[in-house]
Tab-separated table of C-alpha atoms in Angstrom:
chain	number	residue	atom	x	y	z
J	208	MET	CA	0.000	0.000	0.000
J	209	SER	CA	1.286	3.446	-0.899
J	210	THR	CA	1.212	5.775	2.077
J	211	CYS	CA	2.036	9.332	3.006
J	212	ARG	CA	5.605	8.694	4.118
J	213	GLY	CA	7.289	5.351	4.600
J	214	LEU	CA	5.679	1.935	4.847
J	215	TYR	CA	2.984	1.609	7.460
J	216	ASP	CA	-0.623	0.534	7.749
J	217	PRO	CA	-2.876	3.556	8.544
J	218	PHE	CA	-5.431	1.271	10.182
J	219	ILE	CA	-2.825	-0.099	12.605
J	220	ASP	CA	-0.978	3.157	13.261
J	221	PRO	CA	-3.292	6.015	12.120
J	222	ILE	CA	-1.619	8.641	14.315
J	223	ARG	CA	1.685	8.307	12.483
J	224	GLY	CA	-0.033	8.827	9.151
J	225	ILE	CA	-1.882	11.886	10.403
J	226	GLU	CA	1.314	13.403	11.833
J	227	SER	CA	3.095	12.994	8.504
J	228	ILE	CA	0.234	14.741	6.691
J	229	GLU	CA	0.118	17.533	9.278
J	230	ASN	CA	3.888	18.110	9.148
J	231	SER	CA	3.779	18.425	5.367
J	232	GLY	CA	1.722	21.628	5.740
J	233	ALA	CA	-0.290	20.839	2.603
J	234	MET	CA	-3.786	21.019	4.047
J	235	GLU	CA	-5.846	24.157	3.523
J	236	LEU	CA	-8.940	25.654	5.101
J	237	THR	CA	-11.089	23.670	2.708
J	238	GLN	CA	-9.899	20.466	4.330
J	239	CYS	CA	-9.644	18.753	7.676
J	240	SER	CA	-6.545	20.570	9.001
J	241	LEU	CA	-5.749	18.840	12.261
J	242	SER	CA	-3.779	21.801	13.598
J	243	GLN	CA	-7.023	23.837	13.639
J	244	LEU	CA	-9.333	21.196	15.059
J	245	PRO	CA	-8.338	21.573	18.759
J	246	ASP	CA	-9.123	25.301	18.665
J	247	LEU	CA	-12.510	24.633	17.060
J	248	VAL	CA	-13.289	21.924	19.601
J	249	GLY	CA	-12.436	24.309	22.431
J	250	ALA	CA	-14.607	27.023	20.906
J	251	THR	CA	-17.630	24.730	20.716
J	252	GLU	CA	-17.118	23.447	24.260
J	253	GLN	CA	-17.136	27.019	25.643
J	254	LEU	CA	-20.593	27.734	24.241
J	255	GLU	CA	-23.276	27.851	26.914
J	256	SER	CA	-26.121	27.007	24.537
J	257	ASP	CA	-26.655	25.159	21.259
J	258	GLU	CA	-26.544	28.391	19.260
J	259	LEU	CA	-23.426	28.660	17.094
J	260	ASN	CA	-21.978	31.582	15.242
J	261	THR	CA	-22.665	31.328	11.513
J	262	HIS	CA	-18.992	31.822	10.709
J	263	VAL	CA	-17.986	28.975	13.019
J	264	VAL	CA	-20.516	26.617	11.432
J	265	SER	CA	-19.453	27.482	7.878
J	266	THR	CA	-15.766	27.081	8.765
J	267	VAL	CA	-16.365	23.716	10.391
J	268	ARG	CA	-18.368	22.533	7.374
J	269	GLU	CA	-15.510	23.519	5.056
J	270	LEU	CA	-13.029	21.659	7.244
J	271	LEU	CA	-15.003	18.472	7.739
J	272	CYS	CA	-16.897	18.006	4.454
J	273	CYS	CA	-15.856	16.285	1.252
J	274	PRO	CA	-15.162	18.969	-1.403
J	275	ILE	CA	-16.830	16.813	-4.083
J	276	CYS	CA	-20.118	15.646	-2.536
J	277	HIS	CA	-20.187	18.186	0.353
J	278	ARG	CA	-21.109	15.509	2.887
J	279	PRO	CA	-19.373	15.103	6.276
J	280	LEU	CA	-16.253	12.953	6.050
J	281	VAL	CA	-17.742	9.940	7.803
J	282	HIS	CA	-18.140	7.773	4.692
J	283	ASP	CA	-14.765	6.008	4.466
J	284	PRO	CA	-12.570	9.157	4.322
J	285	ALA	CA	-9.327	9.021	2.361
J	286	VAL	CA	-6.386	11.390	1.941
J	287	VAL	CA	-4.328	12.061	-1.184
J	288	ASP	CA	-0.806	11.539	0.149
J	289	THR	CA	0.775	13.886	-2.412
J	290	CYS	CA	-1.098	16.976	-1.157
J	291	GLY	CA	-2.982	15.981	2.015
J	292	HIS	CA	-6.515	16.852	0.873
J	293	ALA	CA	-9.287	14.625	2.214
J	294	PHE	CA	-12.351	13.242	0.411
J	295	CYS	CA	-14.839	10.413	0.621
J	296	TYR	CA	-12.967	7.435	-0.799
J	297	ASP	CA	-15.641	6.661	-3.405
J	298	CYS	CA	-15.782	10.306	-4.564
J	299	ILE	CA	-12.055	10.788	-5.104
J	300	ASN	CA	-11.593	7.273	-6.491
J	301	LEU	CA	-14.189	7.903	-9.208
J	302	GLY	CA	-12.941	11.448	-9.749
J	303	ILE	CA	-9.374	10.314	-10.362
J	304	GLU	CA	-10.423	7.563	-12.754
J	305	ASN	CA	-13.151	9.339	-14.732
J	306	GLY	CA	-12.173	12.955	-14.169
J	307	CYS	CA	-13.959	15.606	-12.123
J	308	VAL	CA	-14.414	19.370	-12.259
J	309	PRO	CA	-11.921	21.337	-10.114
J	310	VAL	CA	-13.483	22.769	-6.962
J	311	ALA	CA	-12.152	26.277	-7.663
J	312	SER	CA	-13.714	26.488	-11.141
J	313	THR	CA	-17.087	25.367	-9.764
J	314	VAL	CA	-17.006	28.180	-7.199
J	315	GLN	CA	-15.965	30.715	-9.852
J	316	VAL	CA	-18.855	29.733	-12.130
J	317	GLU	CA	-21.323	30.177	-9.267
J	318	ASP	CA	-19.848	33.608	-8.459
J	319	LYS	CA	-20.100	34.677	-12.122
J	320	GLU	CA	-23.736	33.596	-12.264
J	321	ASP	CA	-24.478	35.645	-9.133
J	322	GLU	CA	-22.761	38.687	-10.673
J	323	GLY	CA	-24.760	38.228	-13.879
J	324	ARG	CA	-28.047	38.174	-11.972
J	325	LYS	CA	-27.013	41.297	-10.046
J	326	GLU	CA	-26.160	43.179	-13.264
J	327	LYS	CA	-29.498	42.167	-14.783
J	328	ASN	CA	-31.399	43.498	-11.771
J	329	GLU	CA	-29.462	46.784	-11.856
J	330	LEU	CA	-30.241	47.274	-15.556
J	331	SER	CA	-33.951	46.678	-14.990
J	332	VAL	CA	-34.030	49.229	-12.155
J	333	VAL	CA	-32.311	51.874	-14.311
J	334	SER	CA	-34.707	51.314	-17.221
J	335	GLU	CA	-37.762	51.657	-14.994
J	336	LYS	CA	-36.429	54.792	-13.345
J	337	ASP	CA	-35.648	56.556	-16.638
J	338	HIS	CA	-38.858	55.300	-18.331
J	339	HIS	CA	-36.929	54.092	-21.366
J	340	THR	CA	-38.444	51.356	-23.444
J	341	CYS	CA	-35.022	50.052	-24.397
J	342	LEU	CA	-31.462	50.517	-23.269
J	343	SER	CA	-28.937	52.478	-25.263
J	344	ARG	CA	-26.474	50.580	-27.411
J	345	HIS	CA	-23.685	51.354	-24.966
J	346	GLY	CA	-25.639	50.033	-21.992
J	347	ARG	CA	-27.145	46.994	-23.711
J	348	LYS	CA	-26.277	43.808	-21.867
J	349	GLN	CA	-24.482	41.303	-24.064
J	350	PRO	CA	-25.506	37.636	-23.816
J	351	ARG	CA	-23.289	35.839	-21.332
J	352	ARG	CA	-21.776	32.586	-22.489
J	353	ARG	CA	-21.599	29.792	-19.982
J	354	THR	CA	-18.020	28.681	-19.385
J	355	ARG	CA	-17.524	25.004	-20.069
J	356	GLN	CA	-15.950	23.280	-17.124
J	357	ARG	CA	-13.115	20.962	-18.050
J	358	ARG	CA	-12.864	17.654	-16.223
J	359	ARG	CA	-9.402	16.581	-15.156
J	360	LYS	CA	-8.178	13.018	-14.650
J	361	PHE	CA	-5.490	11.914	-12.203
J	362	THR	CA	-5.648	15.312	-10.510
J	363	CYS	CA	-6.667	16.502	-7.050
J	364	PRO	CA	-9.766	18.673	-7.646
J	365	VAL	CA	-8.762	21.072	-4.847
J	366	CYS	CA	-5.121	21.938	-5.623
J	367	LEU	CA	-4.876	20.427	-9.150
J	368	GLY	CA	-1.797	18.486	-8.083
J	369	PRO	CA	-1.056	14.960	-9.338
J	370	ALA	CA	-3.194	12.226	-7.778
J	371	HIS	CA	-3.492	8.536	-8.583
J	372	LYS	CA	-5.338	5.644	-7.020
J	373	TRP	CA	-2.193	4.392	-5.327
J	374	ASN	CA	-1.904	7.805	-3.616
J	375	LEU	CA	-5.169	7.296	-1.727
J	376	VAL	CA	-4.784	6.468	1.973
J	377	ARG	CA	-7.819	5.609	4.075
J	378	VAL	CA	-7.591	7.499	7.391
J	379	ARG	CA	-10.110	6.320	9.959
J	380	PHE	CA	-8.992	9.010	12.415
J	381	ILE	CA	-10.709	11.693	10.303
J	382	GLN	CA	-13.994	9.809	10.625
J	383	ASP	CA	-13.568	9.725	14.417
J	384	VAL	CA	-12.889	13.474	14.540
J	385	VAL	CA	-15.933	14.315	12.414
J	386	THR	CA	-18.105	12.018	14.526
J	387	GLU	CA	-16.922	13.833	17.657
J	388	PHE	CA	-17.860	17.195	16.172
J	389	LEU	CA	-21.290	15.930	15.153
J	390	SER	CA	-21.944	14.925	18.764
J	391	HIS	CA	-22.713	18.621	19.384
J	392	ALA	CA	-26.423	19.200	18.785
J	393	ALA	CA	-26.028	22.508	16.919
J	394	LEU	CA	-23.345	21.153	14.592
J	395	ALA	CA	-25.364	18.023	13.900
J	396	GLU	CA	-28.360	20.178	12.946
J	397	ALA	CA	-26.208	22.355	10.657
J	398	PHE	CA	-24.850	19.288	8.877
J	399	SER	CA	-28.191	17.474	8.605
J	400	THR	CA	-29.442	19.681	5.748
J	401	ALA	CA	-26.354	19.110	3.605
J	402	GLU	CA	-26.404	15.389	4.416
J	403	GLY	CA	-30.016	15.035	3.263
J	404	GLU	CA	-29.488	17.003	0.050
J	405	ASN	CA	-26.477	14.925	-0.973
J	406	ASP	CA	-27.773	11.481	0.054
J	407	VAL	CA	-28.378	10.200	-3.473
J	408	PRO	CA	-27.942	6.783	-5.092
J	409	SER	CA	-24.376	5.836	-5.982
J	410	GLU	CA	-25.143	5.646	-9.714
J	411	VAL	CA	-26.495	9.179	-9.781
J	412	ARG	CA	-23.613	10.493	-7.664
J	413	THR	CA	-21.132	8.815	-10.011
J	414	GLU	CA	-22.558	10.684	-12.990
J	415	THR	CA	-22.540	13.951	-11.039
J	416	ILE	CA	-18.854	13.553	-10.209
J	417	CYS	CA	-17.962	12.656	-13.766
J	418	GLY	CA	-20.124	15.418	-15.267
J	419	ASP	CA	-22.073	13.097	-17.575
J	420	LYS	CA	-25.636	13.882	-18.606
J	421	LYS	CA	-28.310	11.313	-17.808
J	422	THR	CA	-30.544	10.339	-20.716
J	423	PRO	CA	-34.225	9.476	-20.082
J	424	ARG	CA	-33.462	5.813	-20.779
J	425	ARG	CA	-30.603	5.904	-18.279
J	426	LYS	CA	-32.859	7.478	-15.639
J	427	GLU	CA	-35.490	4.793	-16.247
J	428	LYS	CA	-32.921	1.990	-15.828
J	429	ILE	CA	-31.642	3.497	-12.567
J	430	ALA	CA	-35.176	3.893	-11.191
J	431	LYS	CA	-36.105	0.328	-12.185
J	432	LYS	CA	-32.967	-1.027	-10.532
J	433	HIS	CA	-33.780	0.672	-7.229
J	434	VAL	CA	-37.383	-0.552	-7.342
J	435	GLU	CA	-36.162	-4.130	-7.748
J	436	LEU	CA	-33.812	-3.710	-4.777
């Protein structure tokens, strides 16, 4: 088994594997950075009630969720030993093999769509205020083309570094840490919405990761398969 550093079994000695990942300094805020977890645990323990600051909840969700499916990392978490980013094993395994859209480009597309909607609303307000039936040629909004997202194979979708199946290391310690965080009632409630939205059949999630479009016949076959089960 290929591991982070040296030959060891992460299930027998998970702490050693985690220390090697932490010392590499490769983890970012979008991942489960173990150096930040003690501070977050202390912050949640000091709360007198179940009410959490919105910033704390969003930060914890970024740290403890898979960047691909956005679910808590309790479903067989795995780490890419070349960069230290953590994912659900099934998500990153399929993403490496079939290719997946980089996380950064997905966020940029969403931001551009929000900016486009804001510009459209501003133009409509100006036209109503000036009582013009049409905008001037200079102020006419040009049609916005949707940027095609390119899928990348054998690449970490977070940092775009090299990643292969033999670089995946299952780390059970991450699952234990996430489970401990979810023992807090407020955190569990914050995560429950995302968990329900992303709890989809494996076939559908596979196509979402790979970016393939489902044909009506494909949808019918998937539905029939689940009915038989």
